[in-house]
Short mmCIF file of C-alpha atoms and ligand atoms in Angstrom, two decimals:
data_model
loop_
_atom_site.label_atom_id
_atom_site.label_comp_id
_atom_site.label_asym_id
_atom_site.label_seq_id
_atom_site.Cartn_x
_atom_site.Cartn_y
_atom_site.Cartn_z
CA UNK T 115 16.57 20.57 -13.30
CA UNK T 116 18.69 19.13 -16.12
CA UNK T 117 21.57 18.07 -13.81
CA UNK T 118 19.29 16.09 -11.53
CA UNK T 119 19.55 12.32 -11.78
CA UNK T 120 16.26 10.92 -10.65
CA UNK T 121 15.66 7.95 -8.40
CA UNK T 122 18.24 5.56 -6.90
CA UNK T 123 21.75 5.42 -8.35
CA UNK T 124 25.42 5.25 -7.34
CA UNK T 125 27.59 8.32 -7.74
CA UNK T 126 31.32 8.08 -6.89
CA UNK T 127 30.58 4.73 -5.26
CA UNK T 128 27.95 6.17 -2.90
CA UNK T 129 24.25 5.38 -3.12
CA UNK T 130 22.17 8.48 -3.90
CA UNK T 131 18.53 9.32 -4.28
CA UNK T 132 18.26 12.02 -6.93
CA UNK T 133 21.08 14.46 -6.09
CA UNK T 134 21.40 13.56 -2.42
CA UNK T 135 23.84 11.04 -0.99
CA UNK T 136 22.55 8.62 1.60
CA UNK T 137 25.70 9.11 3.71
CA UNK T 138 24.67 12.75 4.05
CA UNK T 139 21.11 11.73 4.89
CA UNK T 140 22.43 9.47 7.68
CA UNK T 141 24.67 12.27 9.01
CA UNK T 142 21.84 14.78 9.13
CA UNK T 143 19.05 12.46 10.32
CA UNK T 144 19.58 9.54 12.67
CA UNK T 145 19.31 5.94 11.50
CA UNK T 146 17.15 4.00 11.09
CA UNK T 147 14.99 6.15 8.83
CA UNK T 148 12.76 5.59 5.85
CA UNK T 149 13.83 7.60 2.80
CA UNK T 150 11.47 8.09 -0.15
CA UNK T 151 12.00 9.34 -3.68
CA UNK T 152 9.23 11.61 -4.99
CA UNK T 153 10.48 11.12 -8.56
CA UNK T 154 10.03 7.34 -8.39
CA UNK T 155 6.44 7.76 -7.18
CA UNK T 156 5.73 10.13 -10.08
CA UNK T 157 7.34 7.72 -12.54
CA UNK T 158 5.22 4.81 -11.32
CA UNK T 159 1.97 6.78 -11.48
CA UNK T 160 2.74 8.04 -14.97
CA UNK T 161 3.65 4.56 -16.29
CA UNK T 162 0.30 3.11 -15.20
CA UNK T 163 -1.59 6.17 -16.41
CA UNK T 164 0.08 6.07 -19.80
CA UNK T 165 -0.66 2.33 -20.30
CA UNK T 166 -4.32 3.09 -19.55
CA UNK T 167 -4.32 6.14 -21.83
CA UNK T 168 -3.04 4.04 -24.70
CA UNK T 169 -5.63 1.30 -24.25
CA UNK T 170 -8.76 3.22 -23.27
CA UNK T 171 -10.60 6.23 -24.72
CA UNK T 172 -10.08 9.61 -23.05
CA UNK T 173 -13.61 9.77 -21.66
CA UNK T 174 -13.30 6.30 -20.08
CA UNK T 175 -10.05 6.76 -18.18
CA UNK T 176 -10.20 4.99 -14.80
CA UNK T 177 -10.10 6.99 -11.60
CA UNK T 178 -6.86 5.76 -9.96
CA UNK T 179 -7.62 5.74 -6.25
CA UNK T 180 -4.29 5.39 -4.43
CA UNK T 181 -4.73 2.77 -1.67
CA UNK T 182 -3.05 4.73 1.09
CA UNK T 183 -2.79 1.77 3.48
CA UNK T 184 0.45 1.14 1.58
CA UNK T 185 1.94 4.41 2.78
CA UNK T 186 -0.32 6.91 4.49
CA UNK T 187 2.17 9.69 5.20
CA UNK T 188 0.33 12.90 4.32
CA UNK T 189 3.20 14.18 2.17
CA UNK T 190 3.18 10.95 0.12
CA UNK T 191 -0.61 11.18 -0.24
CA UNK T 192 -0.17 14.79 -1.40
CA UNK T 193 2.30 13.76 -4.15
CA UNK T 194 -0.35 11.39 -5.52
CA UNK T 195 -3.06 14.04 -5.20
CA UNK T 196 -0.96 16.52 -7.18
CA UNK T 197 -0.67 13.91 -9.96
CA UNK T 198 -4.47 13.76 -10.26
CA UNK T 199 -5.02 10.56 -8.27
CA UNK T 200 -8.09 9.72 -6.20
CA UNK T 201 -7.82 7.95 -2.84
CA UNK T 202 -8.91 4.62 -1.40
CA UNK T 203 -9.26 4.55 2.39
CA UNK T 204 -9.91 1.84 4.96
CA UNK T 205 -10.43 3.77 8.20
CA UNK T 206 -11.46 7.09 9.71
CA UNK T 207 -7.75 7.80 10.24
CA UNK T 208 -6.97 7.34 6.55
CA UNK T 209 -9.96 9.56 5.67
CA UNK T 210 -8.57 12.30 7.95
CA UNK T 211 -5.16 11.95 6.29
CA UNK T 212 -6.69 12.22 2.80
CA UNK T 213 -8.68 15.33 3.71
CA UNK T 214 -5.60 16.87 5.33
CA UNK T 215 -3.62 16.25 2.13
CA UNK T 216 -6.31 18.17 0.23
CA UNK T 217 -8.49 15.47 -1.33
CA UNK T 218 -12.16 16.32 -1.66
CA UNK T 219 -14.68 13.70 -0.56
CA UNK T 220 -15.68 13.14 -4.18
CA UNK T 221 -12.21 11.72 -4.89
CA UNK T 222 -12.39 9.18 -2.05
CA UNK T 223 -13.68 5.58 -1.94
CA UNK T 224 -14.02 3.67 1.33
CA UNK T 225 -13.28 -0.04 1.13
CA UNK T 226 -12.99 -0.38 4.89
CA UNK T 227 -13.74 -3.79 6.39
CA UNK T 228 -15.98 -3.54 9.48
CA UNK T 229 -16.95 0.12 9.10
CA UNK T 230 -17.76 1.71 12.48
CA UNK T 231 -20.59 4.22 12.94
CA UNK T 232 -18.08 6.99 13.69
CA UNK T 233 -16.20 6.18 10.49
CA UNK T 234 -19.39 6.05 8.41
CA UNK T 235 -20.46 9.44 9.82
CA UNK T 236 -17.07 10.97 9.02
CA UNK T 237 -17.25 9.60 5.45
CA UNK T 238 -20.79 10.95 5.00
CA UNK T 239 -19.75 14.32 6.41
CA UNK T 240 -16.96 14.42 3.81
CA UNK T 241 -19.44 13.38 1.06
CA UNK T 242 -17.19 10.58 -0.17
CA UNK T 243 -17.71 9.21 -3.66
CA UNK T 244 -18.60 5.66 -2.65
CA UNK T 245 -18.72 3.02 0.07
CA UNK T 246 -17.70 -0.47 -1.05
CA UNK T 247 -19.82 -2.91 0.93
CA UNK T 248 -18.08 -5.85 2.61
CA UNK T 249 -20.81 -7.19 4.94
CA UNK T 250 -24.59 -7.04 4.34
CA UNK T 251 -25.26 -5.28 7.68
CA UNK T 252 -23.12 -2.32 6.60
CA UNK T 253 -26.05 -1.35 4.39
CA UNK T 254 -28.27 -0.79 7.43
CA UNK T 255 -25.59 1.15 9.31
CA UNK T 256 -24.87 3.42 6.35
CA UNK T 257 -28.56 3.96 5.60
CA UNK T 258 -29.30 4.88 9.25
CA UNK T 259 -26.40 7.31 9.50
CA UNK T 260 -27.21 8.84 6.11
CA UNK T 261 -30.87 9.28 7.16
CA UNK T 262 -29.78 11.02 10.39
CA UNK T 263 -27.59 13.36 8.37
CA UNK T 264 -30.07 13.92 5.53
CA UNK T 265 -27.71 12.43 2.94
CA UNK T 266 -27.72 9.70 0.30
CA UNK T 267 -24.70 7.39 0.05
CA UNK T 268 -23.43 5.71 -3.11
CA UNK T 269 -22.74 2.04 -2.43
CA UNK T 270 -20.94 -0.61 -4.48
CA UNK T 271 -20.74 -4.29 -3.55
CA UNK T 272 -17.45 -6.14 -3.35
CA UNK T 273 -17.58 -9.47 -5.16
CA UNK T 274 -15.78 -12.48 -3.74
CA UNK T 275 -14.95 -14.25 -7.02
CA UNK T 276 -13.42 -17.35 -5.37
CA UNK T 277 -10.05 -16.79 -7.03
CA UNK T 278 -6.60 -16.96 -5.50
CA UNK T 279 -4.30 -14.09 -6.45
CA UNK T 280 -1.20 -12.51 -5.02
CA UNK T 281 2.27 -13.20 -3.79
CA UNK T 282 1.54 -14.81 -0.40
CA UNK T 283 -1.41 -16.59 1.17
CA UNK T 284 -1.78 -13.82 3.78
CA UNK T 285 -2.28 -11.19 1.05
CA UNK T 286 -4.64 -13.18 -1.17
CA UNK T 287 -8.17 -11.85 -0.63
CA UNK T 288 -10.54 -13.35 -3.22
CA UNK T 289 -10.89 -17.01 -2.18
CA UNK T 290 -14.24 -18.27 -0.95
CA UNK T 291 -12.98 -18.78 2.62
CA UNK T 292 -11.47 -15.28 2.83
CA UNK T 293 -13.45 -12.77 4.89
CA UNK T 294 -13.69 -10.32 1.98
CA UNK T 295 -16.51 -9.66 -0.46
CA UNK T 296 -19.92 -11.19 -1.14
CA UNK T 297 -21.12 -13.97 -3.42
CA UNK T 298 -22.85 -13.18 -6.70
CA UNK T 299 -26.14 -14.48 -5.27
CA UNK T 300 -25.83 -12.28 -2.16
CA UNK T 301 -25.03 -9.21 -4.25
CA UNK T 302 -28.19 -9.73 -6.30
CA UNK T 303 -30.22 -9.74 -3.07
CA UNK T 304 -28.31 -6.83 -1.54
CA UNK T 305 -28.77 -4.67 -4.64
CA UNK T 306 -32.53 -5.20 -4.26
CA UNK T 307 -32.45 -4.30 -0.55
CA UNK T 308 -30.29 -1.21 -1.15
CA UNK T 309 -32.64 0.00 -3.89
CA UNK T 310 -35.49 0.02 -1.37
CA UNK T 311 -33.48 1.98 1.20
CA UNK T 312 -34.19 5.69 0.96
CA UNK T 313 -30.71 6.91 1.74
CA UNK T 314 -28.67 4.52 -0.37
CA UNK T 315 -27.90 4.64 -4.04
CA UNK T 316 -26.52 1.30 -5.35
CA UNK T 317 -24.10 2.23 -8.12
CA UNK T 318 -22.01 -0.82 -8.88
CA UNK T 319 -19.63 -3.57 -7.90
CA UNK T 320 -16.00 -3.96 -6.93
CA UNK T 321 -13.31 -6.60 -6.85
CA UNK T 322 -9.81 -6.94 -5.38
CA UNK T 323 -8.27 -10.40 -5.48
CA UNK T 324 -4.91 -9.84 -3.85
CA UNK T 325 -1.59 -8.06 -3.85
CA UNK T 326 1.73 -8.39 -5.73
CA UNK T 327 0.06 -10.11 -8.71
CA UNK T 328 2.70 -10.61 -11.41
CA UNK T 329 0.68 -12.32 -14.17
CA UNK T 330 -1.89 -10.30 -16.11
CA UNK T 331 -3.76 -13.57 -16.71
CA UNK T 332 -4.47 -13.76 -12.98
CA UNK T 333 -6.76 -10.72 -13.31
CA UNK T 334 -8.75 -12.23 -16.18
CA UNK T 335 -11.11 -14.67 -14.39
CA UNK T 336 -11.97 -12.00 -11.80
CA UNK T 337 -12.80 -9.47 -14.51
CA UNK T 338 -14.91 -12.08 -16.31
CA UNK T 339 -16.88 -12.86 -13.15
CA UNK T 340 -17.36 -9.14 -12.57
CA UNK T 341 -18.68 -8.73 -16.13
CA UNK T 342 -21.01 -11.68 -15.70
CA UNK T 343 -22.35 -10.14 -12.47
CA UNK T 344 -22.94 -6.76 -14.16
CA UNK T 345 -24.93 -8.45 -16.93
CA UNK T 346 -27.02 -10.40 -14.41
CA UNK T 347 -27.70 -7.26 -12.35
CA UNK T 348 -28.75 -5.34 -15.44
CA UNK T 349 -31.05 -8.07 -16.64
CA UNK T 350 -32.70 -7.94 -13.20
CA UNK T 351 -33.39 -4.25 -13.88
CA UNK T 352 -30.58 -2.72 -11.79
CA UNK T 353 -28.41 0.22 -12.79
CA UNK T 354 -24.67 -0.42 -12.73
CA UNK T 355 -22.70 2.75 -13.37
CA UNK T 356 -19.46 2.24 -11.41
CA UNK T 357 -16.96 -0.62 -11.48
CA UNK T 358 -14.04 -0.70 -9.06
CA UNK T 359 -11.52 -3.21 -10.43
CA UNK T 360 -9.13 -3.15 -7.46
CA UNK T 361 -5.37 -2.96 -7.04
CA UNK T 362 -2.73 -5.64 -6.64
CA UNK T 363 -0.03 -4.43 -9.06
CA UNK T 364 3.43 -5.77 -8.28
CA UNK T 365 6.77 -4.09 -7.69
CA UNK T 366 10.33 -5.24 -7.91
CA UNK T 367 11.63 -7.07 -4.82
CA UNK T 368 13.97 -9.68 -6.29
CA UNK T 369 14.29 -9.05 -10.03
CA UNK T 370 10.87 -10.58 -10.71
CA UNK T 371 9.42 -10.36 -14.21
CA UNK T 372 6.65 -7.89 -13.48
CA UNK T 373 3.12 -7.56 -14.76
CA UNK T 374 3.04 -6.10 -18.25
CA UNK T 375 0.95 -2.96 -17.77
CA UNK T 376 -0.02 -2.84 -21.46
CA UNK T 377 -1.38 -6.39 -21.28
CA UNK T 378 -3.29 -5.48 -18.14
CA UNK T 379 -4.73 -2.36 -19.80
CA UNK T 380 -5.81 -4.47 -22.79
CA UNK T 381 -7.67 -6.81 -20.43
CA UNK T 382 -9.49 -3.78 -19.03
CA UNK T 383 -10.25 -2.66 -22.59
CA UNK T 384 -11.53 -6.09 -23.66
CA UNK T 385 -13.55 -7.10 -20.59
CA UNK T 386 -14.40 -4.01 -18.53
CA UNK T 387 -14.73 -1.21 -21.10
CA UNK T 388 -17.65 -2.80 -23.01
CA UNK T 389 -19.70 -2.67 -19.78
CA UNK T 390 -19.80 1.10 -20.25
CA UNK T 391 -19.34 2.26 -16.65
CA UNK T 392 -17.08 4.62 -14.79
CA UNK T 393 -13.95 2.58 -13.99
CA UNK T 394 -12.11 2.88 -10.69
CA UNK T 395 -8.85 1.26 -9.58
CA UNK T 396 -7.12 0.95 -6.19
CA UNK T 397 -3.33 0.53 -6.61
CA UNK T 398 -1.29 0.87 -3.42
CA UNK T 399 2.05 -0.99 -3.40
CA UNK T 400 2.77 -0.20 -7.06
CA UNK T 401 2.69 3.57 -6.52
CA UNK T 402 5.13 3.74 -3.64
CA UNK T 403 6.84 0.39 -2.97
CA UNK T 404 9.98 0.84 -5.06
CA UNK T 405 10.21 4.50 -4.01
CA UNK T 406 11.33 3.81 -0.45
CA UNK T 407 14.34 2.37 1.38
CA UNK T 408 15.05 1.82 5.05
CA UNK T 409 18.41 3.42 5.80
CA UNK T 410 20.05 1.61 8.69
CA UNK T 411 23.45 1.08 10.28
CA UNK T 412 25.35 -2.08 11.14
CA UNK T 413 25.37 -2.02 14.94
CA UNK T 414 27.49 -5.13 15.40
CA UNK T 415 28.96 -8.06 13.50
CA UNK T 416 28.47 -11.22 15.53
CA UNK T 417 30.18 -14.51 14.74
CA UNK T 418 28.81 -17.73 16.27
CA UNK T 419 30.10 -21.27 15.57
CA UNK T 420 27.64 -21.63 12.69
CA UNK T 421 26.72 -18.13 11.53
CA UNK T 422 27.89 -14.63 10.87
CA UNK T 423 25.23 -12.11 11.84
CA UNK T 424 25.06 -8.48 10.75
CA UNK T 425 22.99 -6.84 13.51
CA UNK T 426 21.26 -3.68 12.28
CA UNK T 427 19.98 -0.71 14.26
CA UNK T 428 16.50 -1.44 12.83
CA UNK T 429 14.19 -4.36 13.51
CA UNK T 430 10.88 -6.03 12.79
CA UNK T 431 9.30 -3.10 14.64
CA UNK T 432 10.39 -0.86 11.73
CA UNK T 433 9.74 -3.37 8.93
CA UNK T 434 7.66 -6.46 9.63
CA UNK T 435 7.25 -7.84 6.09
CA UNK T 436 10.16 -10.35 6.20
CA UNK T 437 8.92 -11.76 9.53
CA UNK T 438 5.21 -11.74 8.68
CA UNK T 439 5.20 -12.85 5.05
CA UNK T 440 8.72 -14.28 4.61
CA UNK T 441 9.06 -11.37 2.21
CA UNK T 442 12.35 -10.90 0.39
CA UNK T 443 13.93 -7.43 0.57
CA UNK T 444 17.31 -6.89 -0.99
CA UNK T 445 19.93 -5.29 1.24
CA UNK T 446 22.98 -3.37 -0.03
CA UNK T 447 25.68 -1.21 1.49
CA UNK T 448 25.53 2.54 0.87
CA UNK T 449 29.26 2.38 0.07
CA UNK T 450 30.90 -0.81 -1.18
CA UNK T 451 34.50 -0.84 0.12
CA UNK T 452 35.45 -3.53 -2.43
CA UNK T 453 36.69 -5.98 0.18
CA UNK T 454 34.90 -8.97 -1.31
CA UNK T 455 31.58 -10.50 -0.43
CA UNK T 456 30.43 -12.53 2.56
CA UNK T 457 27.33 -14.33 3.66
CA UNK T 458 25.42 -12.94 6.64
CA UNK T 459 22.14 -13.42 8.36
CA UNK T 460 21.10 -9.78 8.40
CA UNK T 461 19.06 -9.43 11.58
CA UNK T 462 17.29 -6.74 13.60
CA UNK T 463 17.62 -5.56 17.19
CA UNK T 464 14.33 -7.05 18.45
CA UNK T 465 14.36 -9.87 20.98
CA UNK T 466 12.80 -12.50 18.72
CA UNK T 467 14.47 -15.19 16.62
CA UNK T 468 12.11 -14.28 13.76
CA UNK T 469 13.56 -10.78 13.54
CA UNK T 470 15.55 -11.59 10.40
CA UNK T 471 15.63 -9.23 7.43
CA UNK T 472 17.50 -11.55 5.11
CA UNK T 473 18.91 -15.02 5.81
CA UNK T 474 22.15 -16.25 4.22
CA UNK T 475 22.42 -12.98 2.33
CA UNK T 476 25.50 -12.48 0.16
CA UNK T 477 26.59 -8.88 0.47
CA UNK T 478 29.79 -6.79 0.46
CA UNK T 479 31.87 -7.38 3.60
CA UNK T 480 30.32 -5.35 6.40
CA UNK T 481 31.82 -3.66 9.45
CA UNK T 482 30.36 -2.07 12.54
CA UNK T 483 29.07 1.39 11.61
CA UNK T 484 28.55 0.68 7.90
CA UNK T 485 25.36 2.04 6.38
CA UNK T 486 23.07 -0.34 4.51
CA UNK T 487 19.72 0.07 2.79
CA UNK T 488 16.82 -2.35 2.87
CA UNK T 489 15.15 -1.90 -0.49
CA UNK T 490 11.57 -1.71 -1.81
CA UNK T 491 10.02 -0.77 1.50
CA UNK T 492 7.98 2.28 0.41
CA UNK T 493 4.77 0.22 0.65
CA UNK T 494 3.66 -1.54 3.83
CA UNK T 495 6.92 -0.54 5.50
CA UNK T 496 6.37 2.41 7.82
CA UNK T 497 2.58 1.95 7.67
CA UNK T 498 2.99 -1.42 9.45
CA UNK T 499 5.72 -0.29 11.88
CA UNK T 500 5.14 -0.61 15.61
CA UNK T 501 6.63 0.24 18.98
CA UNK T 502 7.37 -3.39 19.83
CA UNK T 503 10.16 -3.70 22.40
CA UNK T 504 9.45 0.01 23.10
CA UNK T 505 11.47 1.02 20.08
CA UNK T 506 10.47 4.49 18.84
CA UNK T 507 9.08 4.86 15.30
CA UNK T 508 11.77 5.91 12.81
CA UNK T 509 11.83 9.20 10.88
CA UNK T 510 10.55 9.43 7.31
CA UNK T 511 12.49 11.61 4.87
CA UNK T 512 11.42 12.73 1.40
CA UNK T 513 13.89 13.54 -1.38
CA UNK T 514 12.78 15.42 -4.48
CA UNK T 515 15.63 16.46 -6.81
CA UNK T 516 17.85 18.75 -4.72
CA UNK T 517 15.26 19.07 -1.98
CA UNK T 518 15.08 17.03 1.21
CA UNK T 519 12.60 17.25 4.06
CA UNK T 520 11.52 15.31 7.15
CA UNK T 521 7.96 14.22 6.42
CA UNK T 522 7.66 12.19 9.63
CA UNK T 523 9.64 12.95 12.79
CA UNK T 524 11.35 10.13 14.65
CA UNK T 525 9.53 9.40 17.88
CA UNK T 526 11.31 10.28 21.13
CA UNK T 527 11.45 7.99 24.17
CA UNK T 528 9.11 10.43 26.02
CA UNK T 529 6.59 10.20 23.18
CA UNK T 530 6.54 6.43 23.59
CA UNK T 531 4.75 6.83 26.92
CA UNK T 532 2.70 9.95 26.21
CA UNK T 533 -0.62 8.10 25.97
CA UNK T 534 -0.07 6.02 29.06
CA UNK T 535 -1.12 6.76 32.62
CA UNK T 536 -0.39 5.32 36.06
CA UNK T 537 -3.66 5.27 38.10
CA UNK T 538 -3.39 7.23 41.37
CA UNK T 539 -4.16 4.10 43.44
CA UNK T 540 -0.93 2.43 42.36
N1 LLP Y 672 -7.91 -2.44 -2.42
C1 LLP Y 672 -8.23 -3.25 -1.39
C2 LLP Y 672 -9.63 -3.51 -1.09
C3 LLP Y 672 -7.21 -3.84 -0.62
O1 LLP Y 672 -7.53 -4.66 0.37
C4 LLP Y 672 -5.85 -3.55 -0.93
C5 LLP Y 672 -4.77 -4.14 -0.15
C6 LLP Y 672 -5.58 -2.69 -2.00
C7 LLP Y 672 -6.63 -2.16 -2.73
C8 LLP Y 672 -4.18 -2.32 -2.41
O2 LLP Y 672 -3.48 -3.44 -2.83
P1 LLP Y 672 -2.05 -3.26 -3.52
O3 LLP Y 672 -2.26 -2.50 -4.81
O4 LLP Y 672 -1.19 -2.50 -2.58
O5 LLP Y 672 -1.57 -4.63 -3.74
N2 LLP Y 672 0.61 -5.75 4.05
C9 LLP Y 672 0.70 -6.58 2.86
C10 LLP Y 672 -0.26 -6.14 1.79
C11 LLP Y 672 -1.69 -6.13 2.25
C12 LLP Y 672 -2.63 -5.62 1.19
C13 LLP Y 672 -3.96 -5.38 1.79
N3 LLP Y 672 -4.94 -4.88 0.87
C14 LLP Y 672 2.15 -6.57 2.37
O6 LLP Y 672 3.01 -5.98 3.03
O7 LLP Y 672 2.46 -7.21 1.36
#
């Protein structure tokens, strides 16, 4: 293993992941495709784990439940499982993926919003560790299903702390007008109700204020409100044994100064640890975001009177973040031919003006057929891809040292229509 360079780097002018050149990846697999680095995922997990190990005692280490909405490919989930992670799920589909990757129910937390009966049953069947309650009526649904199945479900209540956190309004989740969580007053009532229900076991509270949070200070007021709630619950005679302190850790998109993990871990030590509970966390983006690129080809260069467009063979169907959140993703050529730089609007192949990956982007001069990578797309990239414009889903490729494998096949045109049917009266 000693000759393996890990992660993304240039070798002889060509972008590589570990020991594999992206020109070879494009030759072997069609573009566009997502390409992930297993070593970067491991590095991210270990960095967070080690910050927590330094700040917290061994018997109080948080259970890191990977939020697989960020990237739910079963091979990616399996990498996290092998590292010792737990799993956070938000649907029956994500539960099935977690079980397929080898997680046991006791490593899984459901934070799903609007849990269906089928989903609740599947979670109970798998004996998941905990349901985080979003809406009061979920208590009745879970209790009824648990009674029918002769089980008891652990429930925790998500607090809405009325705090804004995160990189974009659409990914901030803890403000009072957001649909997520419950007020402190409601949680006090709900704890009481849950205690009376025979098939529920109220174990604690949870919080998640948003995503791509770069300042450790932003976590502080939420933690303080959580601590205040725990004290109030305890003084009302309730047991609080589990605290889920959420996710929201940032990654590098545009050379941001990122959250200092040691400062974050100290906040956990100072505010959460003294509450003497099991601690759970739900990081998604942080684990996988910087581990993935979208490998794509310049289909055309188009010059108009006012603009030079680089038209890629990918689009907002493959990666919707720039269109949906005005998210910045850096774009670089796989090989820089050293012919100077130019400014392009780098756009996709979808028939919408909003299908822009990067506007006025300065990049090495591009030509038809050049390979480029769109960076930091390992989280909320493929998992939010669609078939819009009847474009097939791209392949997903995993690189691990000298090894490379398709972990998600590209869809074929036939597969696009496989679930559709023309009624016989037409
Ligand atoms: N826990 C809960 C309850 C969540 O709602 C989320 C994310 C997470 C954990 C994981 O958050 P993370 O550690 O990844 O920040 N599609 C958006 C992000 C939406 C996040 C939704 N909830 C994006 O592309 O930026």
